[in-house]
Amino acid sequence: MNIIEVNQLEKTYKNGFKAVDNINIKIEKGKIYGLLGPNGAGKSTLISILVGLIRKTSGEVFAFNEPISNFNKISQKIGYVPQEIAIYPDLTALENVMFFGALYGIDRKSLKDKAMESLKLVGLLENSKEYPKNFSGGMQRRLNIACALVHSPELIIFDEPTVGIDPHSRNNILESIMYLNKSGATIIYTSHYMEEVEKICDYVYILDKGKVIEQGTILNLYQRYTKILDSPIMVSITEESNLPDEIFKYCRLDIAEGSRVLIFNETSFKKIIEVLYSHSIEVNDIKKSNLNLEEIFLFLTGKTLRD
Ligand SMILES: Nc1ncnc2c1ncn2[C@@H]1O[C@H](COP(=O)(O)OP(=O)(O)OP(=O)(O)O)[C@@H](O)[C@H]1O
Ligand SMILES: [Mg+2]
């Protein structure tokens, strides 16, 4: 089942700037989706439409089979963690989460328990009576997440939740997201940190200048671009082995961390193996250089994600 379906979506702001340009996406139940793109790609604009904050200019958006114009029918099912932290500094952590819970219509009886559950998930249970104005940026961010989870939403949308925070909070957030997903929630995760997207996402949409420029599972993308980008294969061989001249038709020799390494492209793989085998050259290790989403992005756009 598709929880979200977006067809030919466009958003032009009042000043005439088109921030979302013919976007089509599908979000299936139970998966973690990454929206990856540089500053200004249109990620927050797209998300703001999905959570009913701004109106689309044209196209179709369905969430839980309802047109997004009926957002009040589905708002209970969606949790939204905005890019800018939105919490009340003069309410305690617990009061903040309870406040959001009350907005979502959680009944008074279970409100405190639900709020405590949310705080526990983000690792702030012990800080429940403290005021967020004394929190670190990472703790404030985690509290913001707790506020978005209190009503146990089926779909949770995170807009760059790990920007500019300490590694402890960052790990806590990534682990919480994976936990929520294992417990059944569908996740949309926006980021320009490709390592995070690679670590937690099942499926990635790469955005640039308001368009989806590539999409697939991480494995799909690697398979597709390993061929195109031709990332090299490296074979370490023993110190004493004599290499026949013919092997240098297919590879170059390098020294890496004190050992001899043959470096070549996938197209030469078969030949290299044949030569190594026929000369009984012992192989210590085979590696393929790491292709990552950053390289794919660079290839597609000619710029880095953090330009
Ligand atoms: N209210 C607005 N009026 C006009 N232009 C806007 C408005 N909000 C955003 N934009 C522009 O739309 C483009 C997309 O912005 P958006 O915030 O969606 O990008 P983003 O991918 O979330 O970027 P970031 O990684 O910086 O958060 C940007 O060029 C931005 O300047
Ligand atoms: Mg944004």
XYZ file of C-alpha atoms and ligand atoms in Angstrom:
339
model
C 0.000 0.000 0.000
C 1.190 3.496 -0.825
C 0.920 5.800 2.156
C 1.852 8.799 0.056
C 1.451 9.290 -3.641
C 2.628 12.449 -5.350
C 1.983 13.019 -9.052
C 3.352 15.842 -11.165
C 3.628 18.100 -8.160
C 4.627 21.718 -8.651
C 5.099 24.541 -6.197
C 5.762 28.067 -7.344
C 6.208 30.597 -4.543
C 4.574 34.028 -4.687
C 7.781 35.605 -5.983
C 7.573 33.329 -9.034
C 10.279 30.866 -7.909
C 9.493 27.246 -8.772
C 10.827 25.214 -5.825
C 9.160 21.905 -6.763
C 9.090 21.038 -10.433
C 7.105 18.024 -11.610
C 7.867 15.663 -8.720
C 6.476 12.106 -8.636
C 7.035 9.975 -5.552
C 5.491 6.975 -3.857
C 5.935 6.075 -0.202
C 5.094 2.486 0.704
C 4.096 1.387 4.174
C 6.807 0.171 6.524
C 9.906 1.512 4.794
C 12.434 4.263 5.457
C 12.713 6.725 2.582
C 15.523 9.202 2.132
C 15.103 12.567 0.446
C 18.631 13.541 -0.388
C 19.577 16.862 -1.900
C 21.719 19.963 -1.452
C 20.558 23.264 0.049
C 17.649 24.680 -1.892
C 16.788 21.399 -3.664
C 13.169 21.699 -2.554
C 13.134 19.087 0.217
C 11.444 21.261 2.852
C 9.004 22.634 0.310
C 7.932 19.119 -0.674
C 7.596 18.064 2.962
C 5.678 21.195 3.898
C 3.106 20.282 1.256
C 2.883 16.712 2.615
C 2.204 17.941 6.135
C -0.368 20.497 5.064
C 1.704 23.585 5.906
C 1.750 25.070 2.428
C -0.425 24.554 -0.625
C 0.710 22.993 -3.848
C 0.467 24.993 -7.058
C -0.528 21.998 -9.178
C -0.410 18.211 -9.335
C -1.860 15.537 -7.057
C -0.925 14.591 -3.507
C -2.606 11.720 -1.673
C -1.815 10.695 1.883
C -3.496 7.609 3.313
C -5.691 7.628 0.201
C -7.057 11.101 0.965
C -6.338 14.156 -1.168
C -3.994 16.364 0.853
C -6.654 19.118 0.818
C -8.483 16.948 3.396
C -5.464 17.095 5.699
C -7.552 17.311 8.872
C -8.769 13.746 8.212
C -5.249 12.347 8.258
C -3.248 14.699 10.482
C -3.443 12.190 13.370
C -1.537 9.652 11.316
C 1.380 11.929 10.530
C 4.214 13.104 12.754
C 6.354 15.982 11.517
C 9.742 17.043 12.851
C 10.456 20.451 11.311
C 13.883 21.644 10.236
C 13.670 24.549 12.703
C 13.293 23.497 16.341
C 9.827 24.429 17.623
C 9.553 23.943 21.389
C 8.594 26.182 24.292
C 11.640 27.122 26.376
C 9.533 27.994 29.427
C 7.731 24.668 29.620
C 9.534 21.608 30.974
C 10.438 18.819 28.562
C 7.431 16.796 29.740
C 5.072 19.776 29.503
C 6.257 20.424 25.948
C 5.473 16.890 24.843
C 2.131 16.903 26.693
C 1.251 20.193 25.021
C 1.742 18.689 21.563
C -0.086 15.518 22.654
C -3.089 17.606 23.722
C -3.044 19.365 20.336
C -3.270 15.962 18.700
C -6.287 15.160 20.847
C -4.772 12.507 23.131
C -7.137 12.028 26.072
C -6.077 13.428 29.435
C -5.813 10.023 31.078
C -3.098 8.658 28.844
C -1.411 11.959 27.965
C 1.319 11.828 30.604
C 2.142 8.158 29.961
C 2.342 8.749 26.232
C 4.552 11.797 26.741
C 6.892 9.866 29.041
C 7.069 7.058 26.468
C 8.113 9.564 23.798
C 10.739 11.110 26.066
C 12.107 7.664 26.835
C 12.456 6.867 23.160
C 14.654 9.893 22.541
C 16.674 9.319 25.719
C 15.308 12.271 27.699
C 13.323 10.490 30.400
C 15.688 11.656 33.114
C 15.399 15.241 31.876
C 11.597 15.310 31.836
C 11.348 17.976 34.559
C 14.081 20.198 33.138
C 13.604 23.262 30.951
C 14.763 23.004 27.340
C 16.349 26.460 27.465
C 19.129 24.732 29.447
C 19.435 21.867 26.946
C 22.185 21.396 24.368
C 21.185 21.792 20.709
C 21.081 18.013 20.337
C 18.809 17.572 23.365
C 16.474 20.287 22.067
C 16.362 18.499 18.753
C 15.511 15.216 20.496
C 12.766 16.911 22.489
C 11.383 18.287 19.241
C 11.273 14.715 17.945
C 9.508 13.476 21.094
C 6.801 16.124 20.501
C 6.228 14.756 16.992
C 5.902 11.145 18.208
C 3.550 11.507 21.144
C 0.426 10.597 19.150
C 2.043 7.383 17.754
C 1.852 8.433 14.095
C 1.986 5.855 11.304
C 4.117 8.109 9.098
C 6.906 10.240 10.560
C 8.629 12.912 8.494
C 12.011 14.185 9.642
C 13.400 17.325 8.034
C 17.193 17.318 8.529
C 17.046 16.184 12.169
C 20.779 15.842 12.659
C 22.155 19.138 11.350
C 24.675 20.766 13.670
C 24.321 18.488 16.694
C 26.681 16.417 18.830
C 27.486 12.803 17.846
C 25.674 11.360 20.889
C 22.384 13.026 19.955
C 22.944 12.174 16.313
C 23.337 8.470 17.087
C 20.366 8.541 19.414
C 18.227 10.069 16.665
C 19.317 7.549 14.025
C 18.723 4.665 16.426
C 15.306 6.027 17.424
C 14.341 6.242 13.759
C 15.364 2.644 13.128
C 13.492 1.552 16.258
C 10.326 3.417 15.222
C 10.517 1.808 11.807
C 10.934 -1.678 13.308
C 7.866 -0.951 15.422
C 5.869 -0.371 12.237
C 6.182 3.329 11.393
C 6.914 4.501 7.869
C 9.646 7.136 7.745
C 10.573 9.953 5.393
C 14.028 11.210 6.219
C 15.485 14.352 4.709
C 19.189 14.980 4.776
C 22.241 16.123 2.937
C 24.411 13.735 4.930
C 24.713 10.813 2.577
C 26.328 8.518 5.192
C 23.116 8.667 7.234
C 20.888 8.068 4.268
C 23.068 5.122 3.234
C 22.912 3.693 6.730
C 19.193 3.831 7.452
C 17.181 4.219 4.239
C 15.567 1.476 2.175
C 14.870 3.719 -0.785
C 16.276 7.084 -1.816
C 14.978 9.966 -3.880
C 17.774 12.283 -4.959
C 16.525 15.842 -5.476
C 18.145 18.795 -7.159
C 16.637 22.102 -8.255
C 13.109 20.995 -7.470
C 13.290 17.742 -9.427
C 13.819 14.077 -8.583
C 16.981 13.366 -10.550
C 17.464 9.745 -9.463
C 15.810 7.141 -7.267
C 16.129 3.562 -6.133
C 17.217 1.331 -3.300
C 20.780 1.953 -2.156
C 21.730 -1.359 -3.774
C 19.998 -0.435 -7.067
C 21.906 2.824 -7.179
C 25.235 1.202 -6.414
C 24.694 -1.443 -9.058
C 23.655 1.132 -11.637
C 26.511 3.524 -10.950
C 29.286 1.057 -10.244
C 29.194 0.261 -13.954
C 28.907 3.858 -15.088
C 31.425 5.295 -12.656
C 33.729 2.330 -13.089
C 35.091 2.419 -9.552
C 38.363 0.479 -9.465
C 39.042 -2.972 -8.076
C 42.162 -3.455 -5.948
C 43.922 -6.771 -5.499
C 46.755 -7.111 -2.948
C 49.384 -9.627 -3.863
C 52.236 -11.141 -1.858
C 55.585 -9.386 -1.654
C 57.628 -12.031 -3.407
C 55.359 -12.799 -6.388
C 56.805 -12.074 -9.845
C 54.392 -10.286 -12.080
C 54.496 -11.118 -15.793
C 54.706 -8.121 -18.152
C 51.383 -8.965 -19.781
C 49.463 -8.115 -16.610
C 50.388 -4.446 -17.010
C 48.264 -4.319 -20.134
C 45.258 -4.511 -17.800
C 46.275 -2.864 -14.560
C 48.720 -0.626 -12.754
C 50.765 -1.512 -9.710
C 50.720 0.586 -6.569
C 51.928 0.310 -3.001
C 49.236 0.807 -0.367
C 49.957 0.467 3.359
C 53.166 -1.395 2.565
C 51.632 -4.029 0.310
C 51.596 -4.341 -3.467
C 48.233 -3.646 -5.023
C 47.023 -4.148 -8.577
C 44.454 -1.537 -9.582
C 42.136 -2.059 -12.521
C 38.572 -1.617 -13.749
C 35.761 -4.129 -13.811
C 36.180 -4.670 -17.563
C 39.666 -6.137 -16.913
C 38.605 -8.383 -14.057
C 38.449 -11.642 -16.035
C 41.838 -11.085 -17.707
C 43.548 -10.234 -14.443
C 42.184 -13.344 -12.747
C 43.377 -15.482 -15.681
C 46.906 -14.067 -15.530
C 47.114 -14.367 -11.744
C 45.878 -17.944 -11.879
C 48.123 -19.085 -14.741
C 51.203 -17.689 -12.928
C 50.110 -19.042 -9.540
C 50.275 -15.594 -7.980
C 48.888 -15.602 -4.487
C 46.215 -13.026 -3.664
C 45.904 -11.634 -0.140
C 42.862 -9.458 -0.511
C 40.372 -8.083 -3.064
C 38.577 -4.777 -2.580
C 36.376 -2.560 -4.633
C 36.743 1.115 -3.884
C 33.703 2.405 -2.070
C 31.096 3.975 -4.229
C 28.843 6.222 -2.213
C 25.827 8.419 -2.762
C 28.036 11.512 -2.725
C 29.894 10.235 -5.793
C 26.633 9.397 -7.517
C 25.313 12.862 -6.744
C 28.505 14.474 -8.001
C 28.264 12.474 -11.204
C 24.626 13.464 -11.767
C 24.939 17.166 -11.004
C 28.613 18.054 -11.249
C 28.526 19.465 -7.707
C 28.913 18.167 -4.169
C 25.980 17.802 -1.799
C 27.341 20.393 0.597
C 28.232 23.148 -1.888
N 8.563 31.254 0.943
C 9.421 31.212 -0.091
N 9.383 32.122 -1.081
C 10.227 32.057 -2.124
N 11.194 31.120 -2.285
C 11.288 30.182 -1.322
C 10.427 30.176 -0.173
N 10.758 29.124 0.611
C 11.787 28.520 -0.024
N 12.099 29.155 -1.168
C 13.158 28.771 -2.138
O 12.827 27.499 -2.667
C 14.000 26.704 -2.862
C 13.820 25.395 -2.134
O 13.804 25.648 -0.740
P 13.660 24.467 0.312
O 13.676 25.100 1.643
O 12.506 23.634 -0.058
O 15.020 23.671 0.042
P 15.708 22.520 0.912
O 16.021 21.420 -0.041
O 14.867 22.199 2.074
O 17.059 23.213 1.362
P 17.868 23.102 2.752
O 18.742 21.894 2.625
O 18.652 24.370 2.778
O 16.886 23.006 3.873
C 15.156 27.547 -2.337
O 15.799 28.149 -3.436
C 14.500 28.569 -1.453
O 15.231 29.775 -1.439
Mg 15.125 22.275 4.071
